[in-house]
Amino acid sequence: MDLLDALDKAKLTILRVYSTDAGFEMTNDYFKIKDSEDTYMSSTGIKVFSQEYPEAQIVELVLSENASKHFIHTFVTPGKLLQQRPKEQHDKYLIARRDSVLTRDDREKLLMTNAYSGYIYLIDQSYKIRWAGSGWPTEAEVDGLWKAVKGILKENTLRLNKNK
């Protein structure tokens, strides 16, 4: 499955992109469930996410920096990496060679210039980036992400009702 196939599976996608463990760690706070120790990336958390946001999904994209890391991500550790995610998320976990899928110019346009950071993009069904964040988020940034998710889903519902 490629990224466009994954994006087509929901009306709204929260795309988590990282190349390193540090980038992964940086983006964890975006997925903490408010007033809970759990995250939306756990087995129980993904069920909560699906109930709260049934028309949305979380997709993870690991961008391997070079051929050797891509080999490790693809052939050596994929089972271990998948075991760390809920089964419901396995088809939403993608691995690609960074330079094969995004040129330096494209990464600059997406403000994805730090290979060690993690990035969050909120992508609607028209493939438009509606919100973006990176690095260690502040509480306001986390709140901003989830406010945007709710707002876009509400916008989709209003548009659907208007077209009936």
Short mmCIF file of N, CA and C in Angstrom, two decimals:
data_model
loop_
_atom_site.label_atom_id
_atom_site.label_comp_id
_atom_site.label_asym_id
_atom_site.label_seq_id
_atom_site.Cartn_x
_atom_site.Cartn_y
_atom_site.Cartn_z
N MET A 1 0.85 -1.18 0.00
CA MET A 1 0.00 0.00 0.00
C MET A 1 0.90 1.24 0.00
N ASP A 2 0.49 2.24 -0.76
CA ASP A 2 1.24 3.50 -0.74
C ASP A 2 0.45 4.55 0.02
N LEU A 3 1.04 5.72 0.17
CA LEU A 3 0.43 6.77 0.98
C LEU A 3 -0.92 7.21 0.44
N LEU A 4 -1.05 7.37 -0.88
CA LEU A 4 -2.34 7.80 -1.44
C LEU A 4 -3.44 6.78 -1.17
N ASP A 5 -3.10 5.49 -1.26
CA ASP A 5 -4.09 4.46 -0.92
C ASP A 5 -4.52 4.60 0.54
N ALA A 6 -3.56 4.85 1.41
CA ALA A 6 -3.87 5.01 2.83
C ALA A 6 -4.75 6.25 3.05
N LEU A 7 -4.43 7.35 2.38
CA LEU A 7 -5.21 8.58 2.56
C LEU A 7 -6.64 8.41 2.08
N ASP A 8 -6.84 7.56 1.09
CA ASP A 8 -8.19 7.34 0.55
C ASP A 8 -9.10 6.57 1.50
N LYS A 9 -8.55 6.00 2.56
CA LYS A 9 -9.36 5.17 3.47
C LYS A 9 -10.16 5.97 4.49
N ALA A 10 -9.96 7.28 4.55
CA ALA A 10 -10.69 8.09 5.53
C ALA A 10 -10.89 9.50 4.99
N LYS A 11 -11.84 10.19 5.58
CA LYS A 11 -12.10 11.58 5.17
C LYS A 11 -11.05 12.54 5.73
N LEU A 12 -10.37 12.11 6.77
CA LEU A 12 -9.34 12.95 7.38
C LEU A 12 -8.22 12.05 7.90
N THR A 13 -6.99 12.42 7.61
CA THR A 13 -5.84 11.63 8.03
C THR A 13 -4.90 12.47 8.86
N ILE A 14 -4.51 11.92 10.00
CA ILE A 14 -3.43 12.50 10.78
C ILE A 14 -2.20 11.71 10.38
N LEU A 15 -1.30 12.36 9.64
CA LEU A 15 -0.10 11.71 9.14
C LEU A 15 1.07 12.04 10.05
N ARG A 16 1.66 10.99 10.61
CA ARG A 16 2.81 11.13 11.49
C ARG A 16 4.04 10.69 10.69
N VAL A 17 5.00 11.59 10.53
CA VAL A 17 6.18 11.32 9.71
C VAL A 17 7.43 11.48 10.57
N TYR A 18 8.33 10.49 10.50
CA TYR A 18 9.60 10.59 11.22
C TYR A 18 10.63 9.68 10.57
N SER A 19 11.90 9.97 10.86
CA SER A 19 13.01 9.18 10.32
C SER A 19 13.81 8.51 11.43
N THR A 20 13.71 9.05 12.62
CA THR A 20 14.54 8.58 13.73
C THR A 20 13.69 8.29 14.96
N ASP A 21 14.29 7.61 15.92
CA ASP A 21 13.61 7.38 17.19
C ASP A 21 13.28 8.70 17.88
N ALA A 22 14.17 9.68 17.73
CA ALA A 22 13.91 11.00 18.33
C ALA A 22 12.67 11.63 17.71
N GLY A 23 12.53 11.53 16.40
CA GLY A 23 11.34 12.06 15.72
C GLY A 23 10.08 11.36 16.18
N PHE A 24 10.17 10.05 16.39
CA PHE A 24 9.04 9.27 16.90
C PHE A 24 8.66 9.77 18.29
N GLU A 25 9.66 9.90 19.16
CA GLU A 25 9.41 10.36 20.53
C GLU A 25 8.81 11.76 20.56
N MET A 26 9.32 12.63 19.70
CA MET A 26 8.83 14.02 19.67
C MET A 26 7.35 14.11 19.36
N THR A 27 6.85 13.20 18.55
CA THR A 27 5.45 13.28 18.13
C THR A 27 4.50 12.52 19.04
N ASN A 28 5.03 11.82 20.04
CA ASN A 28 4.16 11.04 20.94
C ASN A 28 3.13 11.90 21.66
N ASP A 29 3.53 13.08 22.10
CA ASP A 29 2.62 13.92 22.89
C ASP A 29 1.37 14.33 22.11
N TYR A 30 1.45 14.38 20.80
CA TYR A 30 0.27 14.73 20.00
C TYR A 30 -0.85 13.70 20.16
N PHE A 31 -0.48 12.48 20.54
CA PHE A 31 -1.45 11.39 20.58
C PHE A 31 -1.89 11.00 21.99
N LYS A 32 -1.48 11.76 22.99
CA LYS A 32 -1.94 11.49 24.36
C LYS A 32 -3.41 11.81 24.46
N ILE A 33 -4.15 10.92 25.10
CA ILE A 33 -5.58 11.14 25.31
C ILE A 33 -5.73 12.09 26.49
N LYS A 34 -6.49 13.15 26.30
CA LYS A 34 -6.67 14.17 27.33
C LYS A 34 -7.22 13.54 28.62
N ASP A 35 -6.65 13.94 29.74
CA ASP A 35 -7.06 13.46 31.07
C ASP A 35 -6.90 11.95 31.20
N SER A 36 -5.88 11.39 30.56
CA SER A 36 -5.63 9.95 30.61
C SER A 36 -4.13 9.70 30.50
N GLU A 37 -3.70 8.55 30.97
CA GLU A 37 -2.30 8.14 30.80
C GLU A 37 -2.11 7.44 29.46
N ASP A 38 -3.21 7.10 28.80
CA ASP A 38 -3.18 6.34 27.56
C ASP A 38 -2.95 7.26 26.36
N THR A 39 -2.59 6.66 25.23
CA THR A 39 -2.44 7.40 23.98
C THR A 39 -3.31 6.75 22.91
N TYR A 40 -3.61 7.52 21.87
CA TYR A 40 -4.39 6.99 20.76
C TYR A 40 -3.62 5.92 19.98
N MET A 41 -2.34 5.76 20.25
CA MET A 41 -1.53 4.79 19.53
C MET A 41 -1.44 3.44 20.25
N SER A 42 -2.15 3.27 21.35
CA SER A 42 -2.18 1.98 22.05
C SER A 42 -3.38 1.17 21.55
N SER A 43 -3.43 -0.10 21.93
CA SER A 43 -4.55 -0.96 21.52
C SER A 43 -5.89 -0.42 22.01
N THR A 44 -5.94 0.02 23.25
CA THR A 44 -7.20 0.58 23.76
C THR A 44 -7.42 1.99 23.22
N GLY A 45 -6.34 2.75 23.08
CA GLY A 45 -6.44 4.12 22.60
C GLY A 45 -6.94 4.24 21.18
N ILE A 46 -6.53 3.31 20.31
CA ILE A 46 -6.98 3.39 18.91
C ILE A 46 -8.48 3.12 18.82
N LYS A 47 -8.99 2.31 19.75
CA LYS A 47 -10.44 2.08 19.79
C LYS A 47 -11.17 3.35 20.22
N VAL A 48 -10.62 4.03 21.21
CA VAL A 48 -11.19 5.31 21.67
C VAL A 48 -11.16 6.31 20.51
N PHE A 49 -10.02 6.37 19.82
CA PHE A 49 -9.89 7.27 18.67
C PHE A 49 -10.95 6.97 17.62
N SER A 50 -11.14 5.71 17.29
CA SER A 50 -12.12 5.31 16.27
C SER A 50 -13.55 5.67 16.68
N GLN A 51 -13.84 5.61 17.98
CA GLN A 51 -15.17 5.98 18.46
C GLN A 51 -15.35 7.50 18.44
N GLU A 52 -14.33 8.23 18.85
CA GLU A 52 -14.42 9.69 18.90
C GLU A 52 -14.35 10.34 17.52
N TYR A 53 -13.59 9.73 16.62
CA TYR A 53 -13.35 10.31 15.29
C TYR A 53 -13.52 9.22 14.22
N PRO A 54 -14.74 8.73 14.02
CA PRO A 54 -14.95 7.58 13.13
C PRO A 54 -14.58 7.83 11.66
N GLU A 55 -14.52 9.08 11.25
CA GLU A 55 -14.18 9.37 9.85
C GLU A 55 -12.72 9.76 9.68
N ALA A 56 -11.92 9.58 10.73
CA ALA A 56 -10.51 9.95 10.69
C ALA A 56 -9.64 8.72 10.92
N GLN A 57 -8.38 8.85 10.59
CA GLN A 57 -7.41 7.77 10.81
C GLN A 57 -6.05 8.37 11.12
N ILE A 58 -5.20 7.54 11.71
CA ILE A 58 -3.81 7.92 11.97
C ILE A 58 -2.94 7.03 11.10
N VAL A 59 -2.08 7.64 10.29
CA VAL A 59 -1.15 6.90 9.44
C VAL A 59 0.26 7.30 9.84
N GLU A 60 1.14 6.30 9.97
CA GLU A 60 2.54 6.57 10.28
C GLU A 60 3.38 6.33 9.04
N LEU A 61 4.29 7.25 8.75
CA LEU A 61 5.21 7.11 7.63
C LEU A 61 6.63 7.26 8.16
N VAL A 62 7.39 6.17 8.05
CA VAL A 62 8.79 6.18 8.44
C VAL A 62 9.61 6.45 7.18
N LEU A 63 10.37 7.53 7.19
CA LEU A 63 11.21 7.86 6.04
C LEU A 63 12.65 7.48 6.36
N SER A 64 13.09 6.37 5.81
CA SER A 64 14.46 5.90 6.03
C SER A 64 15.44 6.87 5.37
N GLU A 65 16.48 7.23 6.10
CA GLU A 65 17.43 8.24 5.62
C GLU A 65 18.31 7.74 4.48
N ASN A 66 18.64 6.45 4.50
CA ASN A 66 19.55 5.92 3.49
C ASN A 66 19.22 4.45 3.22
N ALA A 67 19.95 3.86 2.29
CA ALA A 67 19.66 2.48 1.87
C ALA A 67 19.84 1.48 3.01
N SER A 68 20.87 1.65 3.83
CA SER A 68 21.09 0.69 4.91
C SER A 68 19.98 0.76 5.96
N LYS A 69 19.56 1.96 6.32
CA LYS A 69 18.46 2.09 7.29
C LYS A 69 17.15 1.59 6.68
N HIS A 70 16.96 1.82 5.40
CA HIS A 70 15.75 1.33 4.74
C HIS A 70 15.73 -0.20 4.76
N PHE A 71 16.88 -0.82 4.51
CA PHE A 71 16.98 -2.28 4.57
C PHE A 71 16.62 -2.77 5.96
N ILE A 72 17.13 -2.12 6.98
CA ILE A 72 16.84 -2.52 8.36
C ILE A 72 15.35 -2.35 8.66
N HIS A 73 14.78 -1.19 8.31
CA HIS A 73 13.35 -0.94 8.55
C HIS A 73 12.46 -1.92 7.80
N THR A 74 12.87 -2.28 6.59
CA THR A 74 12.02 -3.10 5.72
C THR A 74 12.19 -4.59 5.95
N PHE A 75 13.43 -5.05 6.20
CA PHE A 75 13.67 -6.49 6.25
C PHE A 75 14.11 -7.03 7.60
N VAL A 76 14.74 -6.22 8.42
CA VAL A 76 15.29 -6.72 9.68
C VAL A 76 14.32 -6.53 10.84
N THR A 77 13.75 -5.34 10.98
CA THR A 77 12.94 -5.04 12.17
C THR A 77 11.45 -4.79 11.93
N PRO A 78 10.89 -5.08 10.75
CA PRO A 78 9.47 -4.71 10.57
C PRO A 78 8.53 -5.41 11.54
N GLY A 79 8.79 -6.66 11.86
CA GLY A 79 7.93 -7.38 12.81
C GLY A 79 7.96 -6.74 14.18
N LYS A 80 9.16 -6.38 14.63
CA LYS A 80 9.31 -5.74 15.94
C LYS A 80 8.59 -4.39 15.95
N LEU A 81 8.75 -3.63 14.87
CA LEU A 81 8.11 -2.32 14.79
C LEU A 81 6.59 -2.45 14.78
N LEU A 82 6.08 -3.43 14.06
CA LEU A 82 4.62 -3.62 14.00
C LEU A 82 4.06 -4.10 15.33
N GLN A 83 4.84 -4.92 16.07
CA GLN A 83 4.37 -5.41 17.37
C GLN A 83 4.15 -4.26 18.35
N GLN A 84 4.82 -3.14 18.13
CA GLN A 84 4.68 -1.99 19.01
C GLN A 84 3.43 -1.18 18.70
N ARG A 85 2.69 -1.58 17.67
CA ARG A 85 1.47 -0.87 17.26
C ARG A 85 0.28 -1.80 17.35
N PRO A 86 -0.91 -1.23 17.57
CA PRO A 86 -2.12 -2.07 17.58
C PRO A 86 -2.31 -2.73 16.22
N LYS A 87 -2.88 -3.93 16.22
CA LYS A 87 -3.13 -4.64 14.95
C LYS A 87 -3.93 -3.78 13.97
N GLU A 88 -4.86 -2.98 14.50
CA GLU A 88 -5.70 -2.13 13.65
C GLU A 88 -4.87 -1.09 12.89
N GLN A 89 -3.66 -0.86 13.34
CA GLN A 89 -2.79 0.15 12.72
C GLN A 89 -1.76 -0.44 11.75
N HIS A 90 -1.66 -1.75 11.67
CA HIS A 90 -0.61 -2.36 10.85
C HIS A 90 -0.68 -1.94 9.39
N ASP A 91 -1.88 -1.81 8.84
CA ASP A 91 -1.99 -1.41 7.43
C ASP A 91 -1.82 0.10 7.26
N LYS A 92 -1.65 0.80 8.35
CA LYS A 92 -1.46 2.25 8.30
C LYS A 92 -0.04 2.63 8.73
N TYR A 93 0.86 1.67 8.63
CA TYR A 93 2.27 1.87 8.98
C TYR A 93 3.08 1.68 7.70
N LEU A 94 3.64 2.76 7.20
CA LEU A 94 4.33 2.74 5.91
C LEU A 94 5.80 3.10 6.08
N ILE A 95 6.63 2.48 5.25
CA ILE A 95 8.07 2.74 5.27
C ILE A 95 8.49 3.09 3.85
N ALA A 96 9.30 4.15 3.71
CA ALA A 96 9.79 4.54 2.39
C ALA A 96 11.18 5.16 2.53
N ARG A 97 11.95 5.13 1.45
CA ARG A 97 13.24 5.83 1.42
C ARG A 97 12.97 7.31 1.25
N ARG A 98 13.47 8.09 2.15
CA ARG A 98 13.19 9.53 2.16
C ARG A 98 13.46 10.19 0.82
N ASP A 99 14.65 10.00 0.27
CA ASP A 99 15.01 10.69 -0.97
C ASP A 99 14.29 10.13 -2.19
N SER A 100 13.75 8.92 -2.09
CA SER A 100 13.01 8.33 -3.21
C SER A 100 11.61 8.91 -3.33
N VAL A 101 11.03 9.32 -2.22
CA VAL A 101 9.64 9.79 -2.25
C VAL A 101 9.51 11.31 -2.11
N LEU A 102 10.52 11.95 -1.54
CA LEU A 102 10.47 13.41 -1.35
C LEU A 102 11.83 14.02 -1.69
N THR A 103 11.85 14.86 -2.69
CA THR A 103 13.09 15.57 -3.01
C THR A 103 13.36 16.59 -1.91
N ARG A 104 14.55 17.08 -1.88
CA ARG A 104 14.90 18.11 -0.89
C ARG A 104 13.98 19.32 -1.04
N ASP A 105 13.69 19.70 -2.27
CA ASP A 105 12.81 20.83 -2.55
C ASP A 105 11.40 20.57 -1.99
N ASP A 106 10.90 19.35 -2.19
CA ASP A 106 9.57 18.99 -1.66
C ASP A 106 9.57 19.02 -0.14
N ARG A 107 10.64 18.52 0.48
CA ARG A 107 10.72 18.54 1.94
C ARG A 107 10.74 19.97 2.47
N GLU A 108 11.41 20.86 1.75
CA GLU A 108 11.43 22.27 2.16
C GLU A 108 10.05 22.90 2.05
N LYS A 109 9.31 22.55 1.00
CA LYS A 109 7.95 23.08 0.84
C LYS A 109 7.04 22.61 1.97
N LEU A 110 7.28 21.40 2.46
CA LEU A 110 6.49 20.83 3.56
C LEU A 110 7.04 21.23 4.93
N LEU A 111 8.09 22.06 4.92
CA LEU A 111 8.77 22.47 6.15
C LEU A 111 9.31 21.27 6.91
N MET A 112 9.73 20.24 6.17
CA MET A 112 10.24 19.00 6.73
C MET A 112 11.77 18.98 6.54
N THR A 113 12.43 19.95 7.15
CA THR A 113 13.85 20.14 6.86
C THR A 113 14.79 19.51 7.88
N ASN A 114 14.29 19.11 9.02
CA ASN A 114 15.13 18.51 10.05
C ASN A 114 14.92 17.00 10.05
N ALA A 115 15.92 16.26 9.63
CA ALA A 115 15.81 14.79 9.53
C ALA A 115 15.59 14.13 10.89
N TYR A 116 15.91 14.83 11.97
CA TYR A 116 15.80 14.23 13.30
C TYR A 116 14.51 14.57 14.02
N SER A 117 13.71 15.42 13.43
CA SER A 117 12.45 15.83 14.04
C SER A 117 11.32 14.91 13.57
N GLY A 118 10.20 15.01 14.22
CA GLY A 118 8.99 14.31 13.79
C GLY A 118 7.97 15.34 13.34
N TYR A 119 7.10 14.94 12.44
CA TYR A 119 6.14 15.87 11.84
C TYR A 119 4.74 15.29 11.89
N ILE A 120 3.77 16.17 12.06
CA ILE A 120 2.36 15.79 12.04
C ILE A 120 1.68 16.65 10.99
N TYR A 121 0.94 15.99 10.10
CA TYR A 121 0.17 16.70 9.07
C TYR A 121 -1.27 16.23 9.15
N LEU A 122 -2.19 17.15 9.07
CA LEU A 122 -3.61 16.85 9.03
C LEU A 122 -4.04 17.03 7.58
N ILE A 123 -4.42 15.93 6.93
CA ILE A 123 -4.70 15.94 5.49
C ILE A 123 -6.15 15.58 5.25
N ASP A 124 -6.86 16.43 4.50
CA ASP A 124 -8.28 16.18 4.24
C ASP A 124 -8.46 15.28 3.02
N GLN A 125 -9.72 14.98 2.69
CA GLN A 125 -10.00 14.05 1.61
C GLN A 125 -9.64 14.60 0.23
N SER A 126 -9.33 15.89 0.15
CA SER A 126 -8.87 16.50 -1.11
C SER A 126 -7.34 16.54 -1.16
N TYR A 127 -6.70 15.86 -0.23
CA TYR A 127 -5.23 15.79 -0.11
C TYR A 127 -4.61 17.15 0.23
N LYS A 128 -5.38 18.01 0.87
CA LYS A 128 -4.85 19.31 1.29
C LYS A 128 -4.36 19.21 2.72
N ILE A 129 -3.20 19.79 2.97
CA ILE A 129 -2.69 19.85 4.34
C ILE A 129 -3.42 20.98 5.04
N ARG A 130 -4.17 20.62 6.08
CA ARG A 130 -4.99 21.60 6.79
C ARG A 130 -4.36 22.08 8.10
N TRP A 131 -3.36 21.34 8.57
CA TRP A 131 -2.68 21.69 9.82
C TRP A 131 -1.34 20.97 9.80
N ALA A 132 -0.32 21.58 10.37
CA ALA A 132 1.00 20.93 10.45
C ALA A 132 1.68 21.31 11.76
N GLY A 133 2.43 20.36 12.28
CA GLY A 133 3.20 20.60 13.49
C GLY A 133 4.47 19.77 13.44
N SER A 134 5.46 20.17 14.23
CA SER A 134 6.70 19.39 14.27
C SER A 134 7.38 19.55 15.62
N GLY A 135 8.26 18.61 15.89
CA GLY A 135 9.06 18.66 17.11
C GLY A 135 8.25 18.40 18.36
N TRP A 136 8.83 18.81 19.49
CA TRP A 136 8.16 18.64 20.78
C TRP A 136 7.02 19.65 20.85
N PRO A 137 5.77 19.18 20.95
CA PRO A 137 4.66 20.13 20.94
C PRO A 137 4.40 20.76 22.31
N THR A 138 3.91 21.98 22.26
CA THR A 138 3.40 22.61 23.48
C THR A 138 1.97 22.10 23.67
N GLU A 139 1.42 22.35 24.84
CA GLU A 139 0.04 21.95 25.09
C GLU A 139 -0.91 22.66 24.12
N ALA A 140 -0.60 23.91 23.81
CA ALA A 140 -1.44 24.67 22.87
C ALA A 140 -1.40 24.05 21.47
N GLU A 141 -0.25 23.53 21.06
CA GLU A 141 -0.15 22.89 19.74
C GLU A 141 -0.95 21.58 19.70
N VAL A 142 -0.87 20.82 20.78
CA VAL A 142 -1.65 19.58 20.85
C VAL A 142 -3.14 19.91 20.80
N ASP A 143 -3.56 20.89 21.60
CA ASP A 143 -4.96 21.31 21.58
C ASP A 143 -5.36 21.81 20.19
N GLY A 144 -4.46 22.52 19.53
CA GLY A 144 -4.72 23.02 18.18
C GLY A 144 -4.95 21.91 17.18
N LEU A 145 -4.16 20.84 17.29
CA LEU A 145 -4.35 19.69 16.40
C LEU A 145 -5.74 19.11 16.56
N TRP A 146 -6.14 18.83 17.79
CA TRP A 146 -7.43 18.16 18.01
C TRP A 146 -8.61 19.09 17.76
N LYS A 147 -8.41 20.38 17.96
CA LYS A 147 -9.45 21.36 17.59
C LYS A 147 -9.62 21.37 16.07
N ALA A 148 -8.51 21.29 15.34
CA ALA A 148 -8.56 21.25 13.87
C ALA A 148 -9.23 19.96 13.39
N VAL A 149 -8.91 18.83 14.03
CA VAL A 149 -9.55 17.56 13.65
C VAL A 149 -11.06 17.68 13.80
N LYS A 150 -11.51 18.14 14.96
CA LYS A 150 -12.95 18.28 15.19
C LYS A 150 -13.58 19.26 14.21
N GLY A 151 -12.91 20.37 13.95
CA GLY A 151 -13.44 21.38 13.04
C GLY A 151 -13.58 20.88 11.62
N ILE A 152 -12.58 20.16 11.14
CA ILE A 152 -12.63 19.65 9.76
C ILE A 152 -13.69 18.57 9.63
N LEU A 153 -13.81 17.70 10.62
CA LEU A 153 -14.85 16.66 10.57
C LEU A 153 -16.23 17.30 10.61
N LYS A 154 -16.40 18.35 11.41
CA LYS A 154 -17.68 19.07 11.46
C LYS A 154 -17.96 19.73 10.11
N GLU A 155 -16.94 20.32 9.53
CA GLU A 155 -17.06 20.95 8.21
C GLU A 155 -17.51 19.91 7.16
N ASN A 156 -16.93 18.71 7.22
CA ASN A 156 -17.32 17.64 6.29
C ASN A 156 -18.78 17.26 6.47
N THR A 157 -19.23 17.17 7.73
CA THR A 157 -20.62 16.82 8.02
C THR A 157 -21.56 17.90 7.49
N LEU A 158 -21.22 19.16 7.72
CA LEU A 158 -22.05 20.26 7.22
C LEU A 158 -22.11 20.26 5.69
N ARG A 159 -20.99 19.99 5.05
CA ARG A 159 -20.95 19.94 3.59
C ARG A 159 -21.82 18.79 3.07
N LEU A 160 -21.75 17.65 3.75
CA LEU A 160 -22.56 16.49 3.37
C LEU A 160 -24.04 16.81 3.49
N ASN A 161 -24.44 17.41 4.61
CA ASN A 161 -25.85 17.75 4.84
C ASN A 161 -26.34 18.79 3.84
N LYS A 162 -25.48 19.70 3.46
CA LYS A 162 -25.85 20.74 2.50
C LYS A 162 -26.10 20.14 1.11
N ASN A 163 -25.34 19.11 0.76
CA ASN A 163 -25.46 18.48 -0.56
C ASN A 163 -26.62 17.50 -0.67
N LYS A 164 -27.30 17.23 0.43
CA LYS A 164 -28.42 16.26 0.38
C LYS A 164 -29.63 16.86 -0.24
#
